[in-house]
PDB file of N, CA and C in Angstrom:
ATOM      1  N   ALA A  30     -24.690 -31.148 -49.263  1.00 73.00           N
ATOM      2  CA  ALA A  30     -24.589 -31.326 -47.818  1.00 73.00           C
ATOM      3  C   ALA A  30     -24.059 -30.055 -47.165  1.00 73.00           C
ATOM      4  N   ASN A  31     -23.051 -29.460 -47.753  1.00 83.00           N
ATOM      5  CA  ASN A  31     -22.468 -28.258 -47.155  1.00 83.00           C
ATOM      6  C   ASN A  31     -23.432 -27.080 -47.178  1.00 83.00           C
ATOM      7  N   LEU A  32     -24.221 -26.974 -48.231  1.00 84.00           N
ATOM      8  CA  LEU A  32     -25.152 -25.856 -48.350  1.00 84.00           C
ATOM      9  C   LEU A  32     -26.232 -25.923 -47.277  1.00 84.00           C
ATOM     10  N   VAL A  33     -26.866 -27.085 -47.121  1.00 90.00           N
ATOM     11  CA  VAL A  33     -27.917 -27.179 -46.106  1.00 90.00           C
ATOM     12  C   VAL A  33     -27.327 -27.076 -44.707  1.00 90.00           C
ATOM     13  N   TRP A  34     -26.110 -27.562 -44.522  1.00 83.00           N
ATOM     14  CA  TRP A  34     -25.457 -27.427 -43.220  1.00 83.00           C
ATOM     15  C   TRP A  34     -25.240 -25.949 -42.889  1.00 83.00           C
ATOM     16  N   ALA A  35     -24.792 -25.160 -43.853  1.00 87.00           N
ATOM     17  CA  ALA A  35     -24.556 -23.733 -43.623  1.00 87.00           C
ATOM     18  C   ALA A  35     -25.845 -23.019 -43.228  1.00 87.00           C
ATOM     19  N   PHE A  36     -26.932 -23.305 -43.920  1.00 85.00           N
ATOM     20  CA  PHE A  36     -28.217 -22.679 -43.580  1.00 85.00           C
ATOM     21  C   PHE A  36     -28.691 -23.130 -42.205  1.00 85.00           C
ATOM     22  N   ALA A  37     -28.516 -24.402 -41.900  1.00 87.00           N
ATOM     23  CA  ALA A  37     -28.932 -24.916 -40.591  1.00 87.00           C
ATOM     24  C   ALA A  37     -28.110 -24.284 -39.478  1.00 87.00           C
ATOM     25  N   LYS A  38     -26.811 -24.198 -39.666  1.00 83.00           N
ATOM     26  CA  LYS A  38     -25.926 -23.626 -38.644  1.00 83.00           C
ATOM     27  C   LYS A  38     -26.240 -22.156 -38.409  1.00 83.00           C
ATOM     28  N   ALA A  39     -26.549 -21.440 -39.478  1.00 88.00           N
ATOM     29  CA  ALA A  39     -26.857 -20.015 -39.359  1.00 88.00           C
ATOM     30  C   ALA A  39     -28.267 -19.775 -38.832  1.00 88.00           C
ATOM     31  N   GLY A  40     -29.072 -20.824 -38.793  1.00 84.00           N
ATOM     32  CA  GLY A  40     -30.441 -20.671 -38.324  1.00 84.00           C
ATOM     33  C   GLY A  40     -31.337 -19.939 -39.305  1.00 84.00           C
ATOM     34  N   VAL A  41     -30.952 -19.981 -40.573  1.00 80.00           N
ATOM     35  CA  VAL A  41     -31.725 -19.302 -41.610  1.00 80.00           C
ATOM     36  C   VAL A  41     -32.837 -20.233 -42.092  1.00 80.00           C
ATOM     37  N   PRO A  42     -34.107 -19.830 -41.945  1.00 79.00           N
ATOM     38  CA  PRO A  42     -35.187 -20.692 -42.427  1.00 79.00           C
ATOM     39  C   PRO A  42     -35.182 -20.751 -43.954  1.00 79.00           C
ATOM     40  N   ALA A  43     -35.159 -21.950 -44.476  1.00 87.00           N
ATOM     41  CA  ALA A  43     -35.101 -22.116 -45.930  1.00 87.00           C
ATOM     42  C   ALA A  43     -35.784 -23.422 -46.314  1.00 87.00           C
ATOM     43  N   GLU A  44     -37.068 -23.518 -46.003  1.00 87.00           N
ATOM     44  CA  GLU A  44     -37.801 -24.761 -46.264  1.00 87.00           C
ATOM     45  C   GLU A  44     -37.777 -25.150 -47.733  1.00 87.00           C
ATOM     46  N   ALA A  45     -37.890 -24.170 -48.622  1.00 87.00           N
ATOM     47  CA  ALA A  45     -37.879 -24.476 -50.056  1.00 87.00           C
ATOM     48  C   ALA A  45     -36.536 -25.076 -50.465  1.00 87.00           C
ATOM     49  N   LEU A  46     -35.448 -24.528 -49.929  1.00 89.00           N
ATOM     50  CA  LEU A  46     -34.117 -25.051 -50.233  1.00 89.00           C
ATOM     51  C   LEU A  46     -33.983 -26.488 -49.730  1.00 89.00           C
ATOM     52  N   PHE A  47     -34.392 -26.719 -48.487  1.00 90.00           N
ATOM     53  CA  PHE A  47     -34.286 -28.062 -47.926  1.00 90.00           C
ATOM     54  C   PHE A  47     -35.150 -29.048 -48.717  1.00 90.00           C
ATOM     55  N   GLY A  48     -36.326 -28.615 -49.136  1.00 90.00           N
ATOM     56  CA  GLY A  48     -37.188 -29.472 -49.950  1.00 90.00           C
ATOM     57  C   GLY A  48     -36.553 -29.815 -51.281  1.00 90.00           C
ATOM     58  N   ALA A  49     -35.935 -28.823 -51.907  1.00 88.00           N
ATOM     59  CA  ALA A  49     -35.278 -29.053 -53.196  1.00 88.00           C
ATOM     60  C   ALA A  49     -34.097 -30.005 -53.043  1.00 88.00           C
ATOM     61  N   VAL A  50     -33.329 -29.834 -51.974  1.00 90.00           N
ATOM     62  CA  VAL A  50     -32.190 -30.724 -51.723  1.00 90.00           C
ATOM     63  C   VAL A  50     -32.681 -32.153 -51.496  1.00 90.00           C
ATOM     64  N   ALA A  51     -33.743 -32.301 -50.721  1.00 92.00           N
ATOM     65  CA  ALA A  51     -34.295 -33.638 -50.457  1.00 92.00           C
ATOM     66  C   ALA A  51     -34.753 -34.303 -51.750  1.00 92.00           C
ATOM     67  N   ARG A  52     -35.456 -33.562 -52.583  1.00 90.00           N
ATOM     68  CA  ARG A  52     -35.929 -34.125 -53.858  1.00 90.00           C
ATOM     69  C   ARG A  52     -34.759 -34.494 -54.765  1.00 90.00           C
ATOM     70  N   GLU A  53     -33.768 -33.628 -54.818  1.00 88.00           N
ATOM     71  CA  GLU A  53     -32.603 -33.878 -55.666  1.00 88.00           C
ATOM     72  C   GLU A  53     -31.829 -35.101 -55.174  1.00 88.00           C
ATOM     73  N   ALA A  54     -31.686 -35.226 -53.874  1.00 92.00           N
ATOM     74  CA  ALA A  54     -30.914 -36.336 -53.300  1.00 92.00           C
ATOM     75  C   ALA A  54     -31.606 -37.678 -53.474  1.00 92.00           C
ATOM     76  N   THR A  55     -32.925 -37.683 -53.344  1.00 92.00           N
ATOM     77  CA  THR A  55     -33.650 -38.954 -53.382  1.00 92.00           C
ATOM     78  C   THR A  55     -34.107 -39.352 -54.775  1.00 92.00           C
ATOM     79  N   GLY A  56     -33.992 -38.459 -55.729  1.00 88.00           N
ATOM     80  CA  GLY A  56     -34.424 -38.779 -57.086  1.00 88.00           C
ATOM     81  C   GLY A  56     -35.910 -38.548 -57.243  1.00 88.00           C
ATOM     82  N   GLY A  57     -36.500 -39.230 -58.165  1.00 67.00           N
ATOM     83  CA  GLY A  57     -37.923 -39.042 -58.429  1.00 67.00           C
ATOM     84  C   GLY A  57     -38.121 -38.426 -59.792  1.00 67.00           C
ATOM     85  N   ALA A  58     -39.287 -37.884 -60.013  1.00 56.00           N
ATOM     86  CA  ALA A  58     -39.629 -37.321 -61.317  1.00 56.00           C
ATOM     87  C   ALA A  58     -39.154 -35.879 -61.430  1.00 56.00           C
ATOM     88  N   THR A  59     -38.664 -35.516 -62.597  1.00 57.00           N
ATOM     89  CA  THR A  59     -38.301 -34.133 -62.879  1.00 57.00           C
ATOM     90  C   THR A  59     -39.558 -33.386 -63.301  1.00 57.00           C
ATOM     91  N   LEU A  60     -39.435 -32.083 -63.503  1.00 56.00           N
ATOM     92  CA  LEU A  60     -40.575 -31.295 -63.972  1.00 56.00           C
ATOM     93  C   LEU A  60     -41.071 -31.783 -65.328  1.00 56.00           C
ATOM     94  N   ALA A  61     -40.170 -32.338 -66.119  1.00 60.00           N
ATOM     95  CA  ALA A  61     -40.541 -32.857 -67.437  1.00 60.00           C
ATOM     96  C   ALA A  61     -41.119 -34.270 -67.353  1.00 60.00           C
ATOM     97  N   GLY A  62     -41.209 -34.811 -66.135  1.00 62.00           N
ATOM     98  CA  GLY A  62     -41.778 -36.135 -65.954  1.00 62.00           C
ATOM     99  C   GLY A  62     -40.791 -37.280 -66.106  1.00 62.00           C
ATOM    100  N   GLU A  63     -39.510 -36.952 -66.275  1.00 63.00           N
ATOM    101  CA  GLU A  63     -38.491 -37.995 -66.412  1.00 63.00           C
ATOM    102  C   GLU A  63     -38.146 -38.550 -65.033  1.00 63.00           C
ATOM    103  N   LYS A  64     -37.889 -39.842 -64.975  1.00 66.00           N
ATOM    104  CA  LYS A  64     -37.537 -40.496 -63.714  1.00 66.00           C
ATOM    105  C   LYS A  64     -36.034 -40.371 -63.480  1.00 66.00           C
ATOM    106  N   ARG A  65     -35.670 -39.919 -62.284  1.00 75.00           N
ATOM    107  CA  ARG A  65     -34.264 -39.804 -61.895  1.00 75.00           C
ATOM    108  C   ARG A  65     -33.994 -40.755 -60.747  1.00 75.00           C
ATOM    109  N   SER A  66     -32.793 -41.273 -60.691  1.00 84.00           N
ATOM    110  CA  SER A  66     -32.438 -42.155 -59.586  1.00 84.00           C
ATOM    111  C   SER A  66     -31.846 -41.335 -58.440  1.00 84.00           C
ATOM    112  N   SER A  67     -31.779 -41.958 -57.292  1.00 89.00           N
ATOM    113  CA  SER A  67     -31.233 -41.309 -56.105  1.00 89.00           C
ATOM    114  C   SER A  67     -29.763 -40.959 -56.306  1.00 89.00           C
ATOM    115  N   ARG A  68     -29.371 -39.824 -55.777  1.00 92.00           N
ATOM    116  CA  ARG A  68     -27.962 -39.436 -55.816  1.00 92.00           C
ATOM    117  C   ARG A  68     -27.218 -39.898 -54.568  1.00 92.00           C
ATOM    118  N   LEU A  69     -27.942 -40.402 -53.594  1.00 95.00           N
ATOM    119  CA  LEU A  69     -27.316 -40.779 -52.330  1.00 95.00           C
ATOM    120  C   LEU A  69     -26.197 -41.813 -52.474  1.00 95.00           C
ATOM    121  N   PRO A  70     -26.269 -42.761 -53.402  1.00 95.00           N
ATOM    122  CA  PRO A  70     -25.140 -43.691 -53.546  1.00 95.00           C
ATOM    123  C   PRO A  70     -23.823 -43.001 -53.909  1.00 95.00           C
ATOM    124  N   ARG A  71     -23.904 -41.793 -54.452  1.00 95.00           N
ATOM    125  CA  ARG A  71     -22.687 -41.049 -54.799  1.00 95.00           C
ATOM    126  C   ARG A  71     -22.199 -40.169 -53.651  1.00 95.00           C
ATOM    127  N   PHE A  72     -22.997 -40.039 -52.590  1.00 96.00           N
ATOM    128  CA  PHE A  72     -22.582 -39.243 -51.433  1.00 96.00           C
ATOM    129  C   PHE A  72     -21.475 -39.982 -50.689  1.00 96.00           C
ATOM    130  N   THR A  73     -20.538 -39.220 -50.143  1.00 97.00           N
ATOM    131  CA  THR A  73     -19.568 -39.817 -49.226  1.00 97.00           C
ATOM    132  C   THR A  73     -20.282 -40.091 -47.905  1.00 97.00           C
ATOM    133  N   THR A  74     -19.642 -40.852 -47.034  1.00 98.00           N
ATOM    134  CA  THR A  74     -20.248 -41.093 -45.725  1.00 98.00           C
ATOM    135  C   THR A  74     -20.369 -39.784 -44.949  1.00 98.00           C
ATOM    136  N   GLN A  75     -19.419 -38.887 -45.124  1.00 97.00           N
ATOM    137  CA  GLN A  75     -19.505 -37.581 -44.463  1.00 97.00           C
ATOM    138  C   GLN A  75     -20.703 -36.796 -44.987  1.00 97.00           C
ATOM    139  N   GLU A  76     -20.947 -36.845 -46.280  1.00 96.00           N
ATOM    140  CA  GLU A  76     -22.092 -36.129 -46.856  1.00 96.00           C
ATOM    141  C   GLU A  76     -23.420 -36.717 -46.388  1.00 96.00           C
ATOM    142  N   LEU A  77     -23.486 -38.034 -46.259  1.00 98.00           N
ATOM    143  CA  LEU A  77     -24.706 -38.659 -45.734  1.00 98.00           C
ATOM    144  C   LEU A  77     -24.976 -38.174 -44.312  1.00 98.00           C
ATOM    145  N   ALA A  78     -23.946 -38.256 -43.458  1.00 98.00           N
ATOM    146  CA  ALA A  78     -24.098 -37.845 -42.064  1.00 98.00           C
ATOM    147  C   ALA A  78     -24.395 -36.352 -41.955  1.00 98.00           C
ATOM    148  N   SER A  79     -23.701 -35.541 -42.728  1.00 96.00           N
ATOM    149  CA  SER A  79     -23.894 -34.087 -42.665  1.00 96.00           C
ATOM    150  C   SER A  79     -25.276 -33.671 -43.148  1.00 96.00           C
ATOM    151  N   THR A  80     -25.775 -34.337 -44.164  1.00 96.00           N
ATOM    152  CA  THR A  80     -27.112 -34.012 -44.661  1.00 96.00           C
ATOM    153  C   THR A  80     -28.159 -34.349 -43.612  1.00 96.00           C
ATOM    154  N   ALA A  81     -28.065 -35.532 -43.030  1.00 97.00           N
ATOM    155  CA  ALA A  81     -29.007 -35.914 -41.967  1.00 97.00           C
ATOM    156  C   ALA A  81     -28.913 -34.937 -40.797  1.00 97.00           C
ATOM    157  N   PHE A  82     -27.694 -34.583 -40.423  1.00 96.00           N
ATOM    158  CA  PHE A  82     -27.455 -33.676 -39.301  1.00 96.00           C
ATOM    159  C   PHE A  82     -28.032 -32.293 -39.584  1.00 96.00           C
ATOM    160  N   ALA A  83     -27.820 -31.791 -40.795  1.00 95.00           N
ATOM    161  CA  ALA A  83     -28.310 -30.454 -41.155  1.00 95.00           C
ATOM    162  C   ALA A  83     -29.832 -30.389 -41.123  1.00 95.00           C
ATOM    163  N   PHE A  84     -30.492 -31.394 -41.659  1.00 95.00           N
ATOM    164  CA  PHE A  84     -31.960 -31.412 -41.631  1.00 95.00           C
ATOM    165  C   PHE A  84     -32.461 -31.444 -40.189  1.00 95.00           C
ATOM    166  N   ALA A  85     -31.809 -32.239 -39.346  1.00 95.00           N
ATOM    167  CA  ALA A  85     -32.223 -32.318 -37.944  1.00 95.00           C
ATOM    168  C   ALA A  85     -31.989 -30.995 -37.229  1.00 95.00           C
ATOM    169  N   ARG A  86     -30.835 -30.409 -37.448  1.00 93.00           N
ATOM    170  CA  ARG A  86     -30.510 -29.141 -36.782  1.00 93.00           C
ATOM    171  C   ARG A  86     -31.473 -28.033 -37.210  1.00 93.00           C
ATOM    172  N   ALA A  87     -31.877 -28.051 -38.465  1.00 93.00           N
ATOM    173  CA  ALA A  87     -32.806 -27.039 -38.980  1.00 93.00           C
ATOM    174  C   ALA A  87     -34.260 -27.376 -38.637  1.00 93.00           C
ATOM    175  N   GLU A  88     -34.452 -28.522 -37.993  1.00 92.00           N
ATOM    176  CA  GLU A  88     -35.792 -28.985 -37.616  1.00 92.00           C
ATOM    177  C   GLU A  88     -36.693 -29.175 -38.835  1.00 92.00           C
ATOM    178  N   VAL A  89     -36.093 -29.682 -39.901  1.00 92.00           N
ATOM    179  CA  VAL A  89     -36.830 -30.004 -41.122  1.00 92.00           C
ATOM    180  C   VAL A  89     -36.926 -31.525 -41.198  1.00 92.00           C
ATOM    181  N   ARG A  90     -38.142 -32.020 -41.129  1.00 92.00           N
ATOM    182  CA  ARG A  90     -38.343 -33.471 -41.175  1.00 92.00           C
ATOM    183  C   ARG A  90     -38.815 -33.868 -42.566  1.00 92.00           C
ATOM    184  N   ASP A  91     -38.017 -34.703 -43.213  1.00 94.00           N
ATOM    185  CA  ASP A  91     -38.373 -35.250 -44.517  1.00 94.00           C
ATOM    186  C   ASP A  91     -38.193 -36.763 -44.407  1.00 94.00           C
ATOM    187  N   THR A  92     -39.290 -37.447 -44.176  1.00 94.00           N
ATOM    188  CA  THR A  92     -39.233 -38.885 -43.913  1.00 94.00           C
ATOM    189  C   THR A  92     -38.657 -39.659 -45.090  1.00 94.00           C
ATOM    190  N   ARG A  93     -39.006 -39.253 -46.297  1.00 94.00           N
ATOM    191  CA  ARG A  93     -38.474 -39.953 -47.481  1.00 94.00           C
ATOM    192  C   ARG A  93     -36.951 -39.834 -47.536  1.00 94.00           C
ATOM    193  N   LEU A  94     -36.435 -38.637 -47.336  1.00 96.00           N
ATOM    194  CA  LEU A  94     -34.988 -38.444 -47.340  1.00 96.00           C
ATOM    195  C   LEU A  94     -34.349 -39.206 -46.188  1.00 96.00           C
ATOM    196  N   SER A  95     -34.929 -39.100 -45.005  1.00 96.00           N
ATOM    197  CA  SER A  95     -34.354 -39.789 -43.843  1.00 96.00           C
ATOM    198  C   SER A  95     -34.272 -41.290 -44.074  1.00 96.00           C
ATOM    199  N   ASN A  96     -35.337 -41.876 -44.595  1.00 96.00           N
ATOM    200  CA  ASN A  96     -35.317 -43.316 -44.860  1.00 96.00           C
ATOM    201  C   ASN A  96     -34.310 -43.682 -45.943  1.00 96.00           C
ATOM    202  N   ALA A  97     -34.172 -42.834 -46.938  1.00 96.00           N
ATOM    203  CA  ALA A  97     -33.186 -43.086 -47.997  1.00 96.00           C
ATOM    204  C   ALA A  97     -31.767 -42.978 -47.448  1.00 96.00           C
ATOM    205  N   ILE A  98     -31.519 -41.975 -46.594  1.00 97.00           N
ATOM    206  CA  ILE A  98     -30.199 -41.842 -45.967  1.00 97.00           C
ATOM    207  C   ILE A  98     -29.929 -43.049 -45.076  1.00 97.00           C
ATOM    208  N   ALA A  99     -30.925 -43.477 -44.315  1.00 98.00           N
ATOM    209  CA  ALA A  99     -30.755 -44.646 -43.444  1.00 98.00           C
ATOM    210  C   ALA A  99     -30.397 -45.884 -44.262  1.00 98.00           C
ATOM    211  N   SER A 100     -31.113 -46.114 -45.336  1.00 97.00           N
ATOM    212  CA  SER A 100     -30.850 -47.291 -46.171  1.00 97.00           C
ATOM    213  C   SER A 100     -29.452 -47.258 -46.771  1.00 97.00           C
ATOM    214  N   GLU A 101     -29.063 -46.100 -47.281  1.00 97.00           N
ATOM    215  CA  GLU A 101     -27.722 -45.976 -47.865  1.00 97.00           C
ATOM    216  C   GLU A 101     -26.653 -46.095 -46.786  1.00 97.00           C
ATOM    217  N   SER A 102     -26.902 -45.521 -45.625  1.00 98.00           N
ATOM    218  CA  SER A 102     -25.945 -45.610 -44.516  1.00 98.00           C
ATOM    219  C   SER A 102     -25.767 -47.054 -44.066  1.00 98.00           C
ATOM    220  N   LEU A 103     -26.858 -47.796 -43.989  1.00 98.00           N
ATOM    221  CA  LEU A 103     -26.774 -49.202 -43.579  1.00 98.00           C
ATOM    222  C   LEU A 103     -25.898 -50.008 -44.532  1.00 98.00           C
ATOM    223  N   ARG A 104     -25.952 -49.692 -45.810  1.00 98.00           N
ATOM    224  CA  ARG A 104     -25.118 -50.408 -46.786  1.00 98.00           C
ATOM    225  C   ARG A 104     -23.627 -50.165 -46.544  1.00 98.00           C
ATOM    226  N   ARG A 105     -23.310 -48.996 -45.970  1.00 98.00           N
ATOM    227  CA  ARG A 105     -21.894 -48.625 -45.829  1.00 98.00           C
ATOM    228  C   ARG A 105     -21.485 -48.337 -44.389  1.00 98.00           C
ATOM    229  N   ILE A 106     -22.267 -48.780 -43.426  1.00 98.00           N
ATOM    230  CA  ILE A 106     -22.080 -48.378 -42.033  1.00 98.00           C
ATOM    231  C   ILE A 106     -20.664 -48.664 -41.517  1.00 98.00           C
ATOM    232  N   ARG A 107     -20.046 -49.722 -41.966  1.00 97.00           N
ATOM    233  CA  ARG A 107     -18.698 -50.080 -41.483  1.00 97.00           C
ATOM    234  C   ARG A 107     -17.630 -49.094 -41.966  1.00 97.00           C
ATOM    235  N   THR A 108     -17.942 -48.282 -42.957  1.00 98.00           N
ATOM    236  CA  THR A 108     -16.959 -47.315 -43.463  1.00 98.00           C
ATOM    237  C   THR A 108     -17.114 -45.935 -42.832  1.00 98.00           C
ATOM    238  N   PHE A 109     -18.145 -45.743 -42.012  1.00 98.00           N
ATOM    239  CA  PHE A 109     -18.331 -44.468 -41.312  1.00 98.00           C
ATOM    240  C   PHE A 109     -17.290 -44.351 -40.209  1.00 98.00           C
ATOM    241  N   ASN A 110     -16.782 -43.136 -39.991  1.00 98.00           N
ATOM    242  CA  ASN A 110     -15.916 -42.931 -38.830  1.00 98.00           C
ATOM    243  C   ASN A 110     -16.790 -42.634 -37.607  1.00 98.00           C
ATOM    244  N   GLU A 111     -16.160 -42.509 -36.444  1.00 98.00           N
ATOM    245  CA  GLU A 111     -16.911 -42.332 -35.204  1.00 98.00           C
ATOM    246  C   GLU A 111     -17.784 -41.081 -35.222  1.00 98.00           C
ATOM    247  N   GLN A 112     -17.256 -39.980 -35.729  1.00 97.00           N
ATOM    248  CA  GLN A 112     -18.017 -38.731 -35.766  1.00 97.00           C
ATOM    249  C   GLN A 112     -19.227 -38.851 -36.687  1.00 97.00           C
ATOM    250  N   GLU A 113     -19.044 -39.478 -37.825  1.00 98.00           N
ATOM    251  CA  GLU A 113     -20.158 -39.672 -38.756  1.00 98.00           C
ATOM    252  C   GLU A 113     -21.241 -40.560 -38.144  1.00 98.00           C
ATOM    253  N   LEU A 114     -20.827 -41.587 -37.426  1.00 98.00           N
ATOM    254  CA  LEU A 114     -21.791 -42.456 -36.745  1.00 98.00           C
ATOM    255  C   LEU A 114     -22.573 -41.671 -35.700  1.00 98.00           C
ATOM    256  N   ALA A 115     -21.855 -40.878 -34.904  1.00 97.00           N
ATOM    257  CA  ALA A 115     -22.510 -40.084 -33.855  1.00 97.00           C
ATOM    258  C   ALA A 115     -23.466 -39.060 -34.457  1.00 97.00           C
ATOM    259  N   ASN A 116     -23.031 -38.371 -35.493  1.00 97.00           N
ATOM    260  CA  ASN A 116     -23.887 -37.359 -36.126  1.00 97.00           C
ATOM    261  C   ASN A 116     -25.139 -37.982 -36.742  1.00 97.00           C
ATOM    262  N   THR A 117     -24.980 -39.144 -37.339  1.00 97.00           N
ATOM    263  CA  THR A 117     -26.127 -39.822 -37.941  1.00 97.00           C
ATOM    264  C   THR A 117     -27.118 -40.253 -36.868  1.00 97.00           C
ATOM    265  N   ALA A 118     -26.618 -40.861 -35.800  1.00 97.00           N
ATOM    266  CA  ALA A 118     -27.503 -41.285 -34.706  1.00 97.00           C
ATOM    267  C   ALA A 118     -28.217 -40.082 -34.097  1.00 97.00           C
ATOM    268  N   TRP A 119     -27.489 -38.992 -33.871  1.00 97.00           N
ATOM    269  CA  TRP A 119     -28.096 -37.785 -33.291  1.00 97.00           C
ATOM    270  C   TRP A 119     -29.203 -37.270 -34.203  1.00 97.00           C
ATOM    271  N   ALA A 120     -28.928 -37.213 -35.493  1.00 97.00           N
ATOM    272  CA  ALA A 120     -29.914 -36.690 -36.447  1.00 97.00           C
ATOM    273  C   ALA A 120     -31.200 -37.507 -36.416  1.00 97.00           C
ATOM    274  N   PHE A 121     -31.072 -38.812 -36.393  1.00 96.00           N
ATOM    275  CA  PHE A 121     -32.271 -39.651 -36.381  1.00 96.00           C
ATOM    276  C   PHE A 121     -32.989 -39.580 -35.041  1.00 96.00           C
ATOM    277  N   ALA A 122     -32.255 -39.391 -33.961  1.00 96.00           N
ATOM    278  CA  ALA A 122     -32.902 -39.222 -32.654  1.00 96.00           C
ATOM    279  C   ALA A 122     -33.707 -37.927 -32.618  1.00 96.00           C
ATOM    280  N   VAL A 123     -33.153 -36.861 -33.160  1.00 94.00           N
ATOM    281  CA  VAL A 123     -33.813 -35.550 -33.137  1.00 94.00           C
ATOM    282  C   VAL A 123     -35.038 -35.516 -34.048  1.00 94.00           C
ATOM    283  N   THR A 124     -34.916 -36.094 -35.231  1.00 92.00           N
ATOM    284  CA  THR A 124     -36.042 -36.034 -36.169  1.00 92.00           C
ATOM    285  C   THR A 124     -37.147 -37.015 -35.812  1.00 92.00           C
ATOM    286  N   GLY A 125     -36.823 -37.998 -35.006  1.00 89.00           N
ATOM    287  CA  GLY A 125     -37.834 -38.960 -34.593  1.00 89.00           C
ATOM    288  C   GLY A 125     -38.216 -39.965 -35.661  1.00 89.00           C
ATOM    289  N   VAL A 126     -37.399 -40.084 -36.698  1.00 89.00           N
ATOM    290  CA  VAL A 126     -37.653 -41.100 -37.719  1.00 89.00           C
ATOM    291  C   VAL A 126     -37.204 -42.436 -37.127  1.00 89.00           C
ATOM    292  N   ALA A 127     -38.141 -43.322 -36.902  1.00 82.00           N
ATOM    293  CA  ALA A 127     -37.880 -44.576 -36.189  1.00 82.00           C
ATOM    294  C   ALA A 127     -37.172 -45.579 -37.093  1.00 82.00           C
ATOM    295  N   ARG A 128     -35.871 -45.679 -36.931  1.00 93.00           N
ATOM    296  CA  ARG A 128     -35.082 -46.654 -37.684  1.00 93.00           C
ATOM    297  C   ARG A 128     -34.207 -47.422 -36.700  1.00 93.00           C
ATOM    298  N   LEU A 129     -34.827 -48.337 -35.972  1.00 96.00           N
ATOM    299  CA  LEU A 129     -34.114 -49.146 -34.994  1.00 96.00           C
ATOM    300  C   LEU A 129     -32.961 -49.889 -35.653  1.00 96.00           C
ATOM    301  N   ASP A 130     -33.156 -50.331 -36.892  1.00 98.00           N
ATOM    302  CA  ASP A 130     -32.086 -51.034 -37.601  1.00 98.00           C
ATOM    303  C   ASP A 130     -30.844 -50.166 -37.745  1.00 98.00           C
ATOM    304  N   LEU A 131     -31.029 -48.880 -37.968  1.00 98.00           N
ATOM    305  CA  LEU A 131     -29.894 -47.971 -38.095  1.00 98.00           C
ATOM    306  C   LEU A 131     -29.197 -47.787 -36.753  1.00 98.00           C
ATOM    307  N   PHE A 132     -29.973 -47.582 -35.683  1.00 97.00           N
ATOM    308  CA  PHE A 132     -29.366 -47.423 -34.360  1.00 97.00           C
ATOM    309  C   PHE A 132     -28.583 -48.672 -33.958  1.00 97.00           C
ATOM    310  N   GLU A 133     -29.121 -49.843 -34.247  1.00 98.00           N
ATOM    311  CA  GLU A 133     -28.412 -51.089 -33.932  1.00 98.00           C
ATOM    312  C   GLU A 133     -27.117 -51.197 -34.729  1.00 98.00           C
ATOM    313  N   ALA A 134     -27.155 -50.818 -35.989  1.00 98.00           N
ATOM    314  CA  ALA A 134     -25.959 -50.874 -36.832  1.00 98.00           C
ATOM    315  C   ALA A 134     -24.914 -49.861 -36.374  1.00 98.00           C
ATOM    316  N   VAL A 135     -25.359 -48.667 -35.974  1.00 98.00           N
ATOM    317  CA  VAL A 135     -24.428 -47.651 -35.460  1.00 98.00           C
ATOM    318  C   VAL A 135     -23.748 -48.172 -34.199  1.00 98.00           C
ATOM    319  N   ALA A 136     -24.524 -48.731 -33.280  1.00 97.00           N
ATOM    320  CA  ALA A 136     -23.957 -49.259 -32.036  1.00 97.00           C
ATOM    321  C   ALA A 136     -22.954 -50.370 -32.325  1.00 97.00           C
ATOM    322  N   SER A 137     -23.307 -51.265 -33.217  1.00 97.00           N
ATOM    323  CA  SER A 137     -22.412 -52.363 -33.573  1.00 97.00           C
ATOM    324  C   SER A 137     -21.120 -51.843 -34.204  1.00 97.00           C
ATOM    325  N   ALA A 138     -21.247 -50.888 -35.118  1.00 97.00           N
ATOM    326  CA  ALA A 138     -20.067 -50.324 -35.780  1.00 97.00           C
ATOM    327  C   ALA A 138     -19.170 -49.602 -34.782  1.00 97.00           C
ATOM    328  N   LEU A 139     -19.768 -48.879 -33.839  1.00 95.00           N
ATOM    329  CA  LEU A 139     -18.971 -48.175 -32.830  1.00 95.00           C
ATOM    330  C   LEU A 139     -18.211 -49.149 -31.938  1.00 95.00           C
ATOM    331  N   MET A 140     -18.832 -50.260 -31.589  1.00 95.00           N
ATOM    332  CA  MET A 140     -18.169 -51.240 -30.726  1.00 95.00           C
ATOM    333  C   MET A 140     -17.001 -51.915 -31.431  1.00 95.00           C
ATOM    334  N   GLN A 141     -16.999 -51.906 -32.749  1.00 93.00           N
ATOM    335  CA  GLN A 141     -15.915 -52.528 -33.501  1.00 93.00           C
ATOM    336  C   GLN A 141     -14.804 -51.551 -33.861  1.00 93.00           C
ATOM    337  N   LYS A 142     -14.968 -50.297 -33.524  1.00 80.00           N
ATOM    338  CA  LYS A 142     -13.939 -49.291 -33.851  1.00 80.00           C
ATOM    339  C   LYS A 142     -12.845 -49.314 -32.806  1.00 80.00           C
TER     340      LYS A 142
END
């Protein structure tokens, strides 16, 4: 999360890096054909929000990663702090990945804070 955030903040184009991070985070097949599981369940809520934010800021749209982040975020939405909720909502608004369920959960979580 910190690496892609740094590249996004600096405005350094690094599509290959962002692609590699997305593949690593979401799992899938390795070069040897082995199946890997998603690493997102091990991300902190800050890492989930920061990763989504960095991809949005860098204008890199990866629908598979976005949907995986949304699903993992929904499982833990009540543990996000206000800044993480705001950053996640902003990221999904910017990338245009339509996840109404996530926006509804963010709004609900914010109203309970």
